[in-house]
Short mmCIF file of C-alpha atoms in Angstrom, two decimals:
data_model
loop_
_atom_site.label_atom_id
_atom_site.label_comp_id
_atom_site.label_asym_id
_atom_site.label_seq_id
_atom_site.Cartn_x
_atom_site.Cartn_y
_atom_site.Cartn_z
CA MET N 1 -0.05 0.02 0.00
CA PRO N 2 1.32 3.30 -0.87
CA TYR N 3 1.20 4.95 2.45
CA GLY N 4 1.24 8.43 0.50
CA GLU N 5 -1.77 7.69 -1.03
CA ASP N 6 -3.58 7.06 2.72
CA LYS N 7 -1.95 10.15 4.00
CA ALA N 8 -3.61 12.41 1.06
CA LEU N 9 -6.89 10.63 1.71
CA VAL N 10 -6.81 11.40 5.40
CA GLU N 11 -5.76 15.26 4.80
CA ALA N 12 -8.71 15.28 2.29
CA VAL N 13 -11.09 14.05 4.76
CA LYS N 14 -9.70 16.37 7.59
CA SER N 15 -10.61 19.31 5.02
CA GLY N 16 -14.05 17.98 4.66
CA ASP N 17 -13.71 16.00 1.58
CA ASN N 18 -16.51 13.16 1.95
CA THR N 19 -15.35 11.73 -1.41
CA ALA N 20 -11.92 10.93 0.14
CA PHE N 21 -13.67 9.36 3.06
CA ARG N 22 -15.75 7.16 0.69
CA GLN N 23 -12.56 5.96 -1.04
CA ILE N 24 -11.29 5.11 2.53
CA VAL N 25 -14.35 3.23 3.22
CA LEU N 26 -14.14 1.27 -0.18
CA LYS N 27 -10.42 0.67 0.27
CA TYR N 28 -10.92 -1.02 3.96
CA GLU N 29 -14.21 -2.20 4.21
CA LYS N 30 -12.82 -5.88 3.22
CA LEU N 31 -10.23 -5.82 6.09
CA ILE N 32 -12.73 -4.59 8.62
CA ALA N 33 -15.16 -7.04 7.65
CA GLY N 34 -12.82 -9.65 8.16
CA VAL N 35 -11.97 -8.46 11.63
CA VAL N 36 -15.59 -7.82 12.66
CA LYS N 37 -17.27 -10.95 11.34
CA GLY N 38 -14.24 -12.98 12.43
CA MET N 39 -15.06 -11.90 15.89
CA ILE N 40 -18.94 -11.78 15.90
CA GLY N 41 -20.01 -13.66 12.93
CA ASN N 42 -22.65 -12.08 10.46
CA ASP N 43 -25.10 -10.79 13.22
CA GLY N 44 -24.70 -6.87 13.64
CA ALA N 45 -21.30 -7.10 11.99
CA ASP N 46 -22.61 -4.56 9.27
CA ASP N 47 -23.43 -2.07 12.16
CA VAL N 48 -20.26 -2.43 13.94
CA GLY N 49 -18.24 -1.92 10.63
CA GLN N 50 -20.30 1.19 9.86
CA GLU N 51 -19.62 2.47 13.28
CA THR N 52 -16.00 2.02 12.84
CA PHE N 53 -15.66 4.19 9.87
CA ILE N 54 -18.11 6.90 11.25
CA ARG N 55 -15.99 6.84 14.62
CA PHE N 56 -12.88 7.35 12.26
CA TYR N 57 -14.46 10.21 10.58
CA ARG N 58 -15.45 11.80 13.62
CA SER N 59 -12.27 11.78 15.29
CA VAL N 60 -10.02 12.06 12.11
CA GLY N 61 -8.25 14.98 13.66
CA GLN N 62 -6.70 12.76 16.30
CA TYR N 63 -5.04 10.50 13.59
CA LYS N 64 -1.62 11.48 13.49
CA GLY N 65 -0.43 8.76 11.02
CA LYS N 66 1.82 7.03 13.65
CA ALA N 67 0.14 3.54 12.72
CA GLY N 68 -0.92 2.72 9.20
CA LEU N 69 -4.59 3.68 8.45
CA GLY N 70 -5.66 0.04 8.17
CA THR N 71 -3.99 -0.80 11.59
CA TYR N 72 -6.01 2.48 13.09
CA LEU N 73 -9.10 1.22 11.65
CA VAL N 74 -8.60 -2.29 12.66
CA ARG N 75 -7.98 -0.88 16.21
CA ILE N 76 -11.40 1.00 16.31
CA ALA N 77 -13.00 -2.20 14.90
CA VAL N 78 -11.77 -4.57 17.47
CA ASN N 79 -12.53 -2.08 20.28
CA LEU N 80 -16.02 -1.58 19.02
CA THR N 81 -16.56 -5.34 18.43
CA LEU N 82 -15.32 -6.14 22.02
CA ASN N 83 -17.97 -3.56 23.31
CA GLU N 84 -20.62 -5.20 21.05
CA ILE N 85 -19.59 -8.55 22.67
CA LYS N 86 -19.85 -7.17 26.15
CA LYS N 87 -23.18 -5.64 25.38
CA ARG N 88 -24.71 -8.80 23.89
CA SER N 89 -23.48 -10.91 26.95
CA LYS N 90 -25.70 -8.86 29.05
CA ARG N 91 -28.68 -9.74 27.02
CA LYS N 92 -29.23 -13.24 27.88
CA TRP N 93 -32.03 -13.64 25.08
CA PHE N 94 -29.43 -12.87 22.63
CA PRO N 95 -26.42 -14.95 23.28
CA LEU N 96 -23.30 -14.48 21.37
CA ASN N 97 -20.98 -16.77 23.29
CA ASP N 98 -22.02 -20.46 22.54
CA TYR N 99 -19.22 -21.71 24.95
CA ASP N 100 -21.71 -23.61 26.95
CA ASN N 101 -23.79 -24.91 24.18
CA GLY N 102 -20.98 -27.10 22.52
CA HIS N 103 -22.97 -30.16 22.92
CA ARG N 104 -25.69 -28.80 20.44
CA ALA N 105 -23.17 -28.39 17.83
CA GLU N 106 -22.51 -32.08 16.96
CA ASN N 107 -21.88 -32.75 13.34
CA ASP N 108 -22.38 -29.17 12.15
CA PHE N 109 -19.50 -29.72 9.82
CA GLU N 110 -22.11 -31.57 7.62
CA ARG N 111 -24.64 -29.09 7.21
CA MET N 112 -22.85 -25.64 7.79
CA GLU N 113 -20.70 -23.60 5.32
CA THR N 114 -17.10 -23.02 6.35
CA SER N 115 -17.86 -19.44 6.93
CA GLU N 116 -20.53 -20.37 9.38
CA LEU N 117 -18.54 -22.90 10.98
CA ILE N 118 -15.61 -20.62 11.67
CA SER N 119 -17.97 -18.04 12.96
CA LYS N 120 -19.62 -20.60 15.30
CA ALA N 121 -16.15 -21.74 16.45
CA MET N 122 -15.04 -18.48 17.14
CA THR N 123 -17.90 -17.22 19.10
CA GLN N 124 -17.09 -20.18 21.53
CA LEU N 125 -13.98 -18.44 22.42
CA GLU N 126 -13.64 -15.99 24.99
CA PRO N 127 -13.42 -12.29 23.59
CA ASP N 128 -9.70 -11.90 24.53
CA PHE N 129 -8.66 -14.86 22.91
CA ARG N 130 -10.99 -14.15 19.79
CA SER N 131 -9.32 -10.94 19.21
CA VAL N 132 -6.04 -12.27 19.26
CA VAL N 133 -6.73 -15.44 16.94
CA VAL N 134 -8.70 -13.22 14.39
CA LEU N 135 -5.90 -10.72 14.11
CA ARG N 136 -2.98 -13.39 13.95
CA ILE N 137 -4.58 -16.64 12.47
CA VAL N 138 -7.52 -15.23 10.30
CA GLN N 139 -5.99 -11.69 9.19
CA GLY N 140 -2.42 -12.84 9.33
CA TYR N 141 -0.96 -9.99 11.17
CA SER N 142 2.33 -10.75 12.63
CA THR N 143 2.26 -11.10 16.56
CA LYS N 144 4.08 -7.69 16.92
CA GLU N 145 1.49 -6.05 14.90
CA THR N 146 -1.31 -7.96 16.74
CA ALA N 147 0.46 -6.40 19.96
CA GLU N 148 0.29 -2.90 18.34
CA ILE N 149 -3.15 -3.21 17.41
CA LEU N 150 -4.63 -4.58 20.60
CA GLN N 151 -2.12 -2.25 22.69
CA ILE N 152 -1.13 -5.38 24.83
CA PRO N 153 2.31 -6.64 25.42
CA LEU N 154 3.85 -9.35 23.17
CA GLY N 155 4.19 -11.85 25.75
CA THR N 156 0.10 -11.61 26.29
CA VAL N 157 -0.36 -11.96 22.48
CA LEU N 158 1.54 -15.23 22.54
CA SER N 159 -0.11 -16.69 25.51
CA ARG N 160 -3.38 -15.84 24.45
CA LEU N 161 -2.57 -17.17 21.04
CA ALA N 162 -1.49 -20.53 22.71
CA ARG N 163 -4.50 -20.96 24.91
CA GLY N 164 -6.79 -19.81 22.23
CA GLN N 165 -5.51 -22.30 19.52
CA GLU N 166 -5.53 -25.14 22.09
CA LYS N 167 -9.31 -24.19 22.94
CA LEU N 168 -10.14 -23.82 19.13
CA ARG N 169 -8.72 -27.26 18.31
CA GLY N 170 -10.96 -28.88 20.86
CA ILE N 171 -14.00 -26.79 19.57
CA LEU N 172 -13.42 -27.84 15.97
CA LYS N 173 -13.19 -31.45 17.33
CA LYS N 174 -16.58 -30.75 19.14
CA LEU N 175 -18.27 -29.45 15.99
CA GLY N 176 -17.29 -32.50 13.93
CA TYR N 177 -14.23 -31.42 12.18
CA ARG N 178 -11.94 -34.48 11.13
CA TYR N 179 -8.37 -33.87 11.17
CA GLU N 180 -6.56 -35.60 8.47
CA GLU N 181 -3.77 -38.05 9.51
CA GLY N 182 -0.51 -37.60 7.91
CA MET E 1 5.24 -32.58 28.20
CA GLU E 2 3.32 -29.45 29.03
CA ASN E 3 6.54 -27.62 28.46
CA ILE E 4 7.06 -29.12 25.14
CA LYS E 5 3.52 -28.30 24.07
CA GLU E 6 4.04 -24.84 24.97
CA ILE E 7 7.17 -24.56 22.89
CA LEU E 8 5.16 -26.26 20.08
CA LEU E 9 2.45 -23.67 20.07
CA LYS E 10 5.13 -20.82 20.44
CA SER E 11 6.90 -22.21 17.28
CA PHE E 12 4.12 -21.17 15.07
CA ASP E 13 3.98 -17.37 16.40
CA ALA E 14 7.35 -16.71 17.58
CA GLU E 15 11.18 -17.46 16.95
CA LEU E 16 12.40 -20.30 18.96
CA THR E 17 15.68 -20.07 20.95
CA PRO E 18 18.35 -22.81 19.66
CA GLN E 19 17.76 -24.65 22.60
CA GLU E 20 13.75 -24.61 22.23
CA ARG E 21 14.32 -25.54 18.65
CA GLU E 22 16.49 -28.36 19.56
CA LEU E 23 14.23 -29.52 22.34
CA LEU E 24 11.15 -29.46 19.95
CA ASP E 25 12.85 -31.25 17.02
CA GLU E 26 13.93 -34.20 19.35
CA ALA E 27 10.52 -34.46 20.89
CA LEU E 28 8.81 -34.47 17.52
CA GLN E 29 11.21 -37.37 16.45
CA HIS E 30 10.14 -39.42 19.48
CA SER E 31 6.45 -38.59 20.07
CA GLU E 32 3.90 -39.56 17.54
CA GLU E 33 1.27 -37.70 19.73
CA LEU E 34 3.12 -34.28 19.55
CA ARG E 35 3.57 -34.94 15.96
CA LYS E 36 -0.27 -35.64 15.57
CA GLU E 37 -0.85 -32.38 17.75
CA LYS E 38 1.50 -30.20 15.31
CA GLN E 39 -0.61 -31.59 12.41
CA GLU E 40 -3.65 -30.72 13.78
CA ILE E 41 -2.57 -27.27 14.84
CA GLU E 42 -1.37 -26.81 11.31
CA GLN E 43 -4.91 -27.86 9.69
CA MET E 44 -6.65 -25.76 12.13
CA ARG E 45 -4.72 -22.72 11.10
CA THR E 46 -5.20 -23.18 7.50
CA PHE E 47 -8.88 -23.74 8.01
CA PHE E 48 -9.15 -20.33 9.71
CA SER E 49 -6.76 -18.43 7.70
CA GLY E 50 -7.33 -16.80 4.35
CA GLN E 51 -11.17 -16.36 4.65
CA ASP E 52 -12.55 -14.26 2.05
CA THR E 53 -14.77 -11.97 3.99
CA SER E 54 -16.88 -8.90 3.04
CA PHE E 55 -20.00 -6.90 4.04
CA GLU E 56 -23.11 -7.15 2.04
CA SER E 57 -22.87 -4.86 -1.13
CA GLY E 58 -23.48 -1.28 -0.81
CA PHE E 59 -21.60 -0.81 2.47
CA ALA E 60 -20.16 2.40 1.51
CA ASP E 61 -23.39 3.75 0.80
CA ARG E 62 -24.73 2.89 4.03
CA VAL E 63 -21.83 4.41 5.89
CA MET E 64 -22.21 7.57 3.68
CA GLU E 65 -25.93 7.59 4.63
CA ARG E 66 -25.30 7.10 7.99
CA LEU E 67 -22.82 9.96 8.18
CA GLU E 68 -25.40 12.29 6.78
CA THR E 69 -28.29 11.34 9.25
CA PRO E 70 -26.77 12.58 12.60
CA ALA E 71 -25.92 15.82 10.83
CA LYS E 72 -29.60 16.36 10.31
CA THR E 73 -30.36 15.45 13.91
CA ILE E 74 -27.74 17.94 15.04
CA GLU E 75 -29.12 20.69 12.87
CA MET E 76 -32.64 19.89 14.36
CA TYR E 77 -31.20 20.02 17.87
CA SER E 78 -29.60 23.51 17.20
CA ILE E 79 -32.87 24.91 15.78
CA PHE E 80 -34.73 23.44 18.89
CA LYS E 81 -32.04 24.90 21.39
CA ARG E 82 -32.46 28.45 19.63
CA VAL E 83 -36.27 28.42 19.99
CA ALA E 84 -36.02 26.99 23.63
CA ILE E 85 -33.43 29.83 24.79
CA THR E 86 -35.68 32.47 23.14
CA GLY E 87 -38.86 31.12 24.89
CA ILE E 88 -37.08 30.87 28.32
CA ALA E 89 -35.70 34.24 27.82
CA ALA E 90 -39.46 35.61 27.03
CA ILE E 91 -40.64 34.04 30.27
CA ILE E 92 -37.98 35.38 32.35
CA ALA E 93 -38.59 38.90 31.05
CA LEU E 94 -42.41 38.36 31.59
CA LEU E 95 -41.93 37.11 35.04
CA ILE E 96 -39.75 40.26 35.90
CA ALA E 97 -42.32 42.47 34.30
CA ILE E 98 -45.09 41.02 36.49
CA TYR E 99 -42.83 41.35 39.64
CA PHE E 100 -42.34 45.13 38.93
CA ILE E 101 -46.08 45.69 38.40
CA ASP E 102 -47.74 43.43 40.67
CA GLY E 103 -44.74 43.50 43.39
CA SER E 104 -45.27 39.52 43.79
CA LEU E 105 -45.14 36.38 41.66
CA THR E 106 -47.93 34.73 43.02
CA LEU E 107 -50.33 32.52 40.93
CA ASN E 108 -52.83 35.46 40.75
CA ALA E 109 -50.31 37.97 39.64
CA VAL E 110 -48.96 35.63 36.92
CA LEU E 111 -52.57 34.84 35.64
CA GLY E 112 -53.15 38.71 35.84
CA ILE E 113 -55.95 38.55 38.25
CA SER E 114 -54.55 39.46 41.54
CA GLY E 115 -56.81 42.72 41.54
CA TYR E 116 -59.92 40.65 41.82
CA SER E 117 -61.42 38.54 44.58
CA ALA E 118 -64.40 36.53 44.98
CA ASP E 119 -65.88 38.77 47.98
CA GLY E 120 -65.31 42.06 46.39
CA ALA E 121 -66.70 40.92 42.98
CA ASP E 122 -68.51 43.63 41.24
CA LEU E 123 -71.61 42.01 40.11
CA SER E 124 -72.80 44.96 38.00
CA VAL E 125 -70.48 43.71 35.38
CA LEU E 126 -72.94 40.71 34.89
CA ASN E 127 -75.55 43.46 34.09
CA LEU E 128 -77.63 41.79 36.90
CA GLN E 129 -80.22 44.86 36.95
CA ASN E 130 -82.18 43.02 34.32
CA TYR E 131 -82.86 40.06 36.50
CA GLU E 132 -84.36 41.89 39.58
CA ASN E 133 -86.75 39.02 40.28
CA ILE E 134 -84.00 36.73 40.73
CA ILE E 135 -83.71 35.76 44.47
CA LEU E 136 -80.35 35.27 45.25
CA PRO E 137 -79.53 33.33 48.47
#
């Protein structure tokens, strides 16, 4: 990504150019979709995605360009998604965390699409593990970048990754995933 | 074994020290269970990685629309605020005027009936001379 291009777009947004803002949305919507949907699935992801860009627009003056624009947007998206998870976990009638419902998921692999399964598996992970796993494994950020985005120490990223992966491996088995033997 | 599992998990995300690398390689050579575990983790990571995800089409339009909606709300709020401030100022001015005229701010004064009382009511205003035959209690 030519950083200069993003810089120019941000400067244009700062001076009130909504066309430039639209360009930023078009450029990064896929990235944000990956992060948000990776963490909460399809339900409500569009709203969180929209809010991510709106928040950026309203606080564009605070963006000094220390982090890349994509990284900055992902940071906003992760925080908003974690808030959304917290909000939803308070609403008992709309559970987002299926952690206790693993037994209902037997043989889901046979009837669900991959994206659905991924989302189902992810929502069974605790939010802190989820954000690390989504950024590192799903989105392919390095551990250092993941630590920067989440603003947590590198050691915490590594330990959450280790525990998150262990849990996910078990969750996938529960969901009916059959690991190939080599 | 727990320690070697930690090293195995770490090997996917961080550089191992030469000692850790040696320990892991040796353990992998001798433990089928560990080799299986490594394989499962690799498969799991492949399963989760590289997902092509996107929002439903028209996402940018929805963002732009949402961006404009609160602007209208803010505009309405500022109009309401101006009207409300003017109204409150007018009410305060009226109360001050009433206080200077009547010397109090009782309900009667506010309603403009402080000069009237039920006992001293001037019944002539009701033009009762035309009803002389009416017996009043």
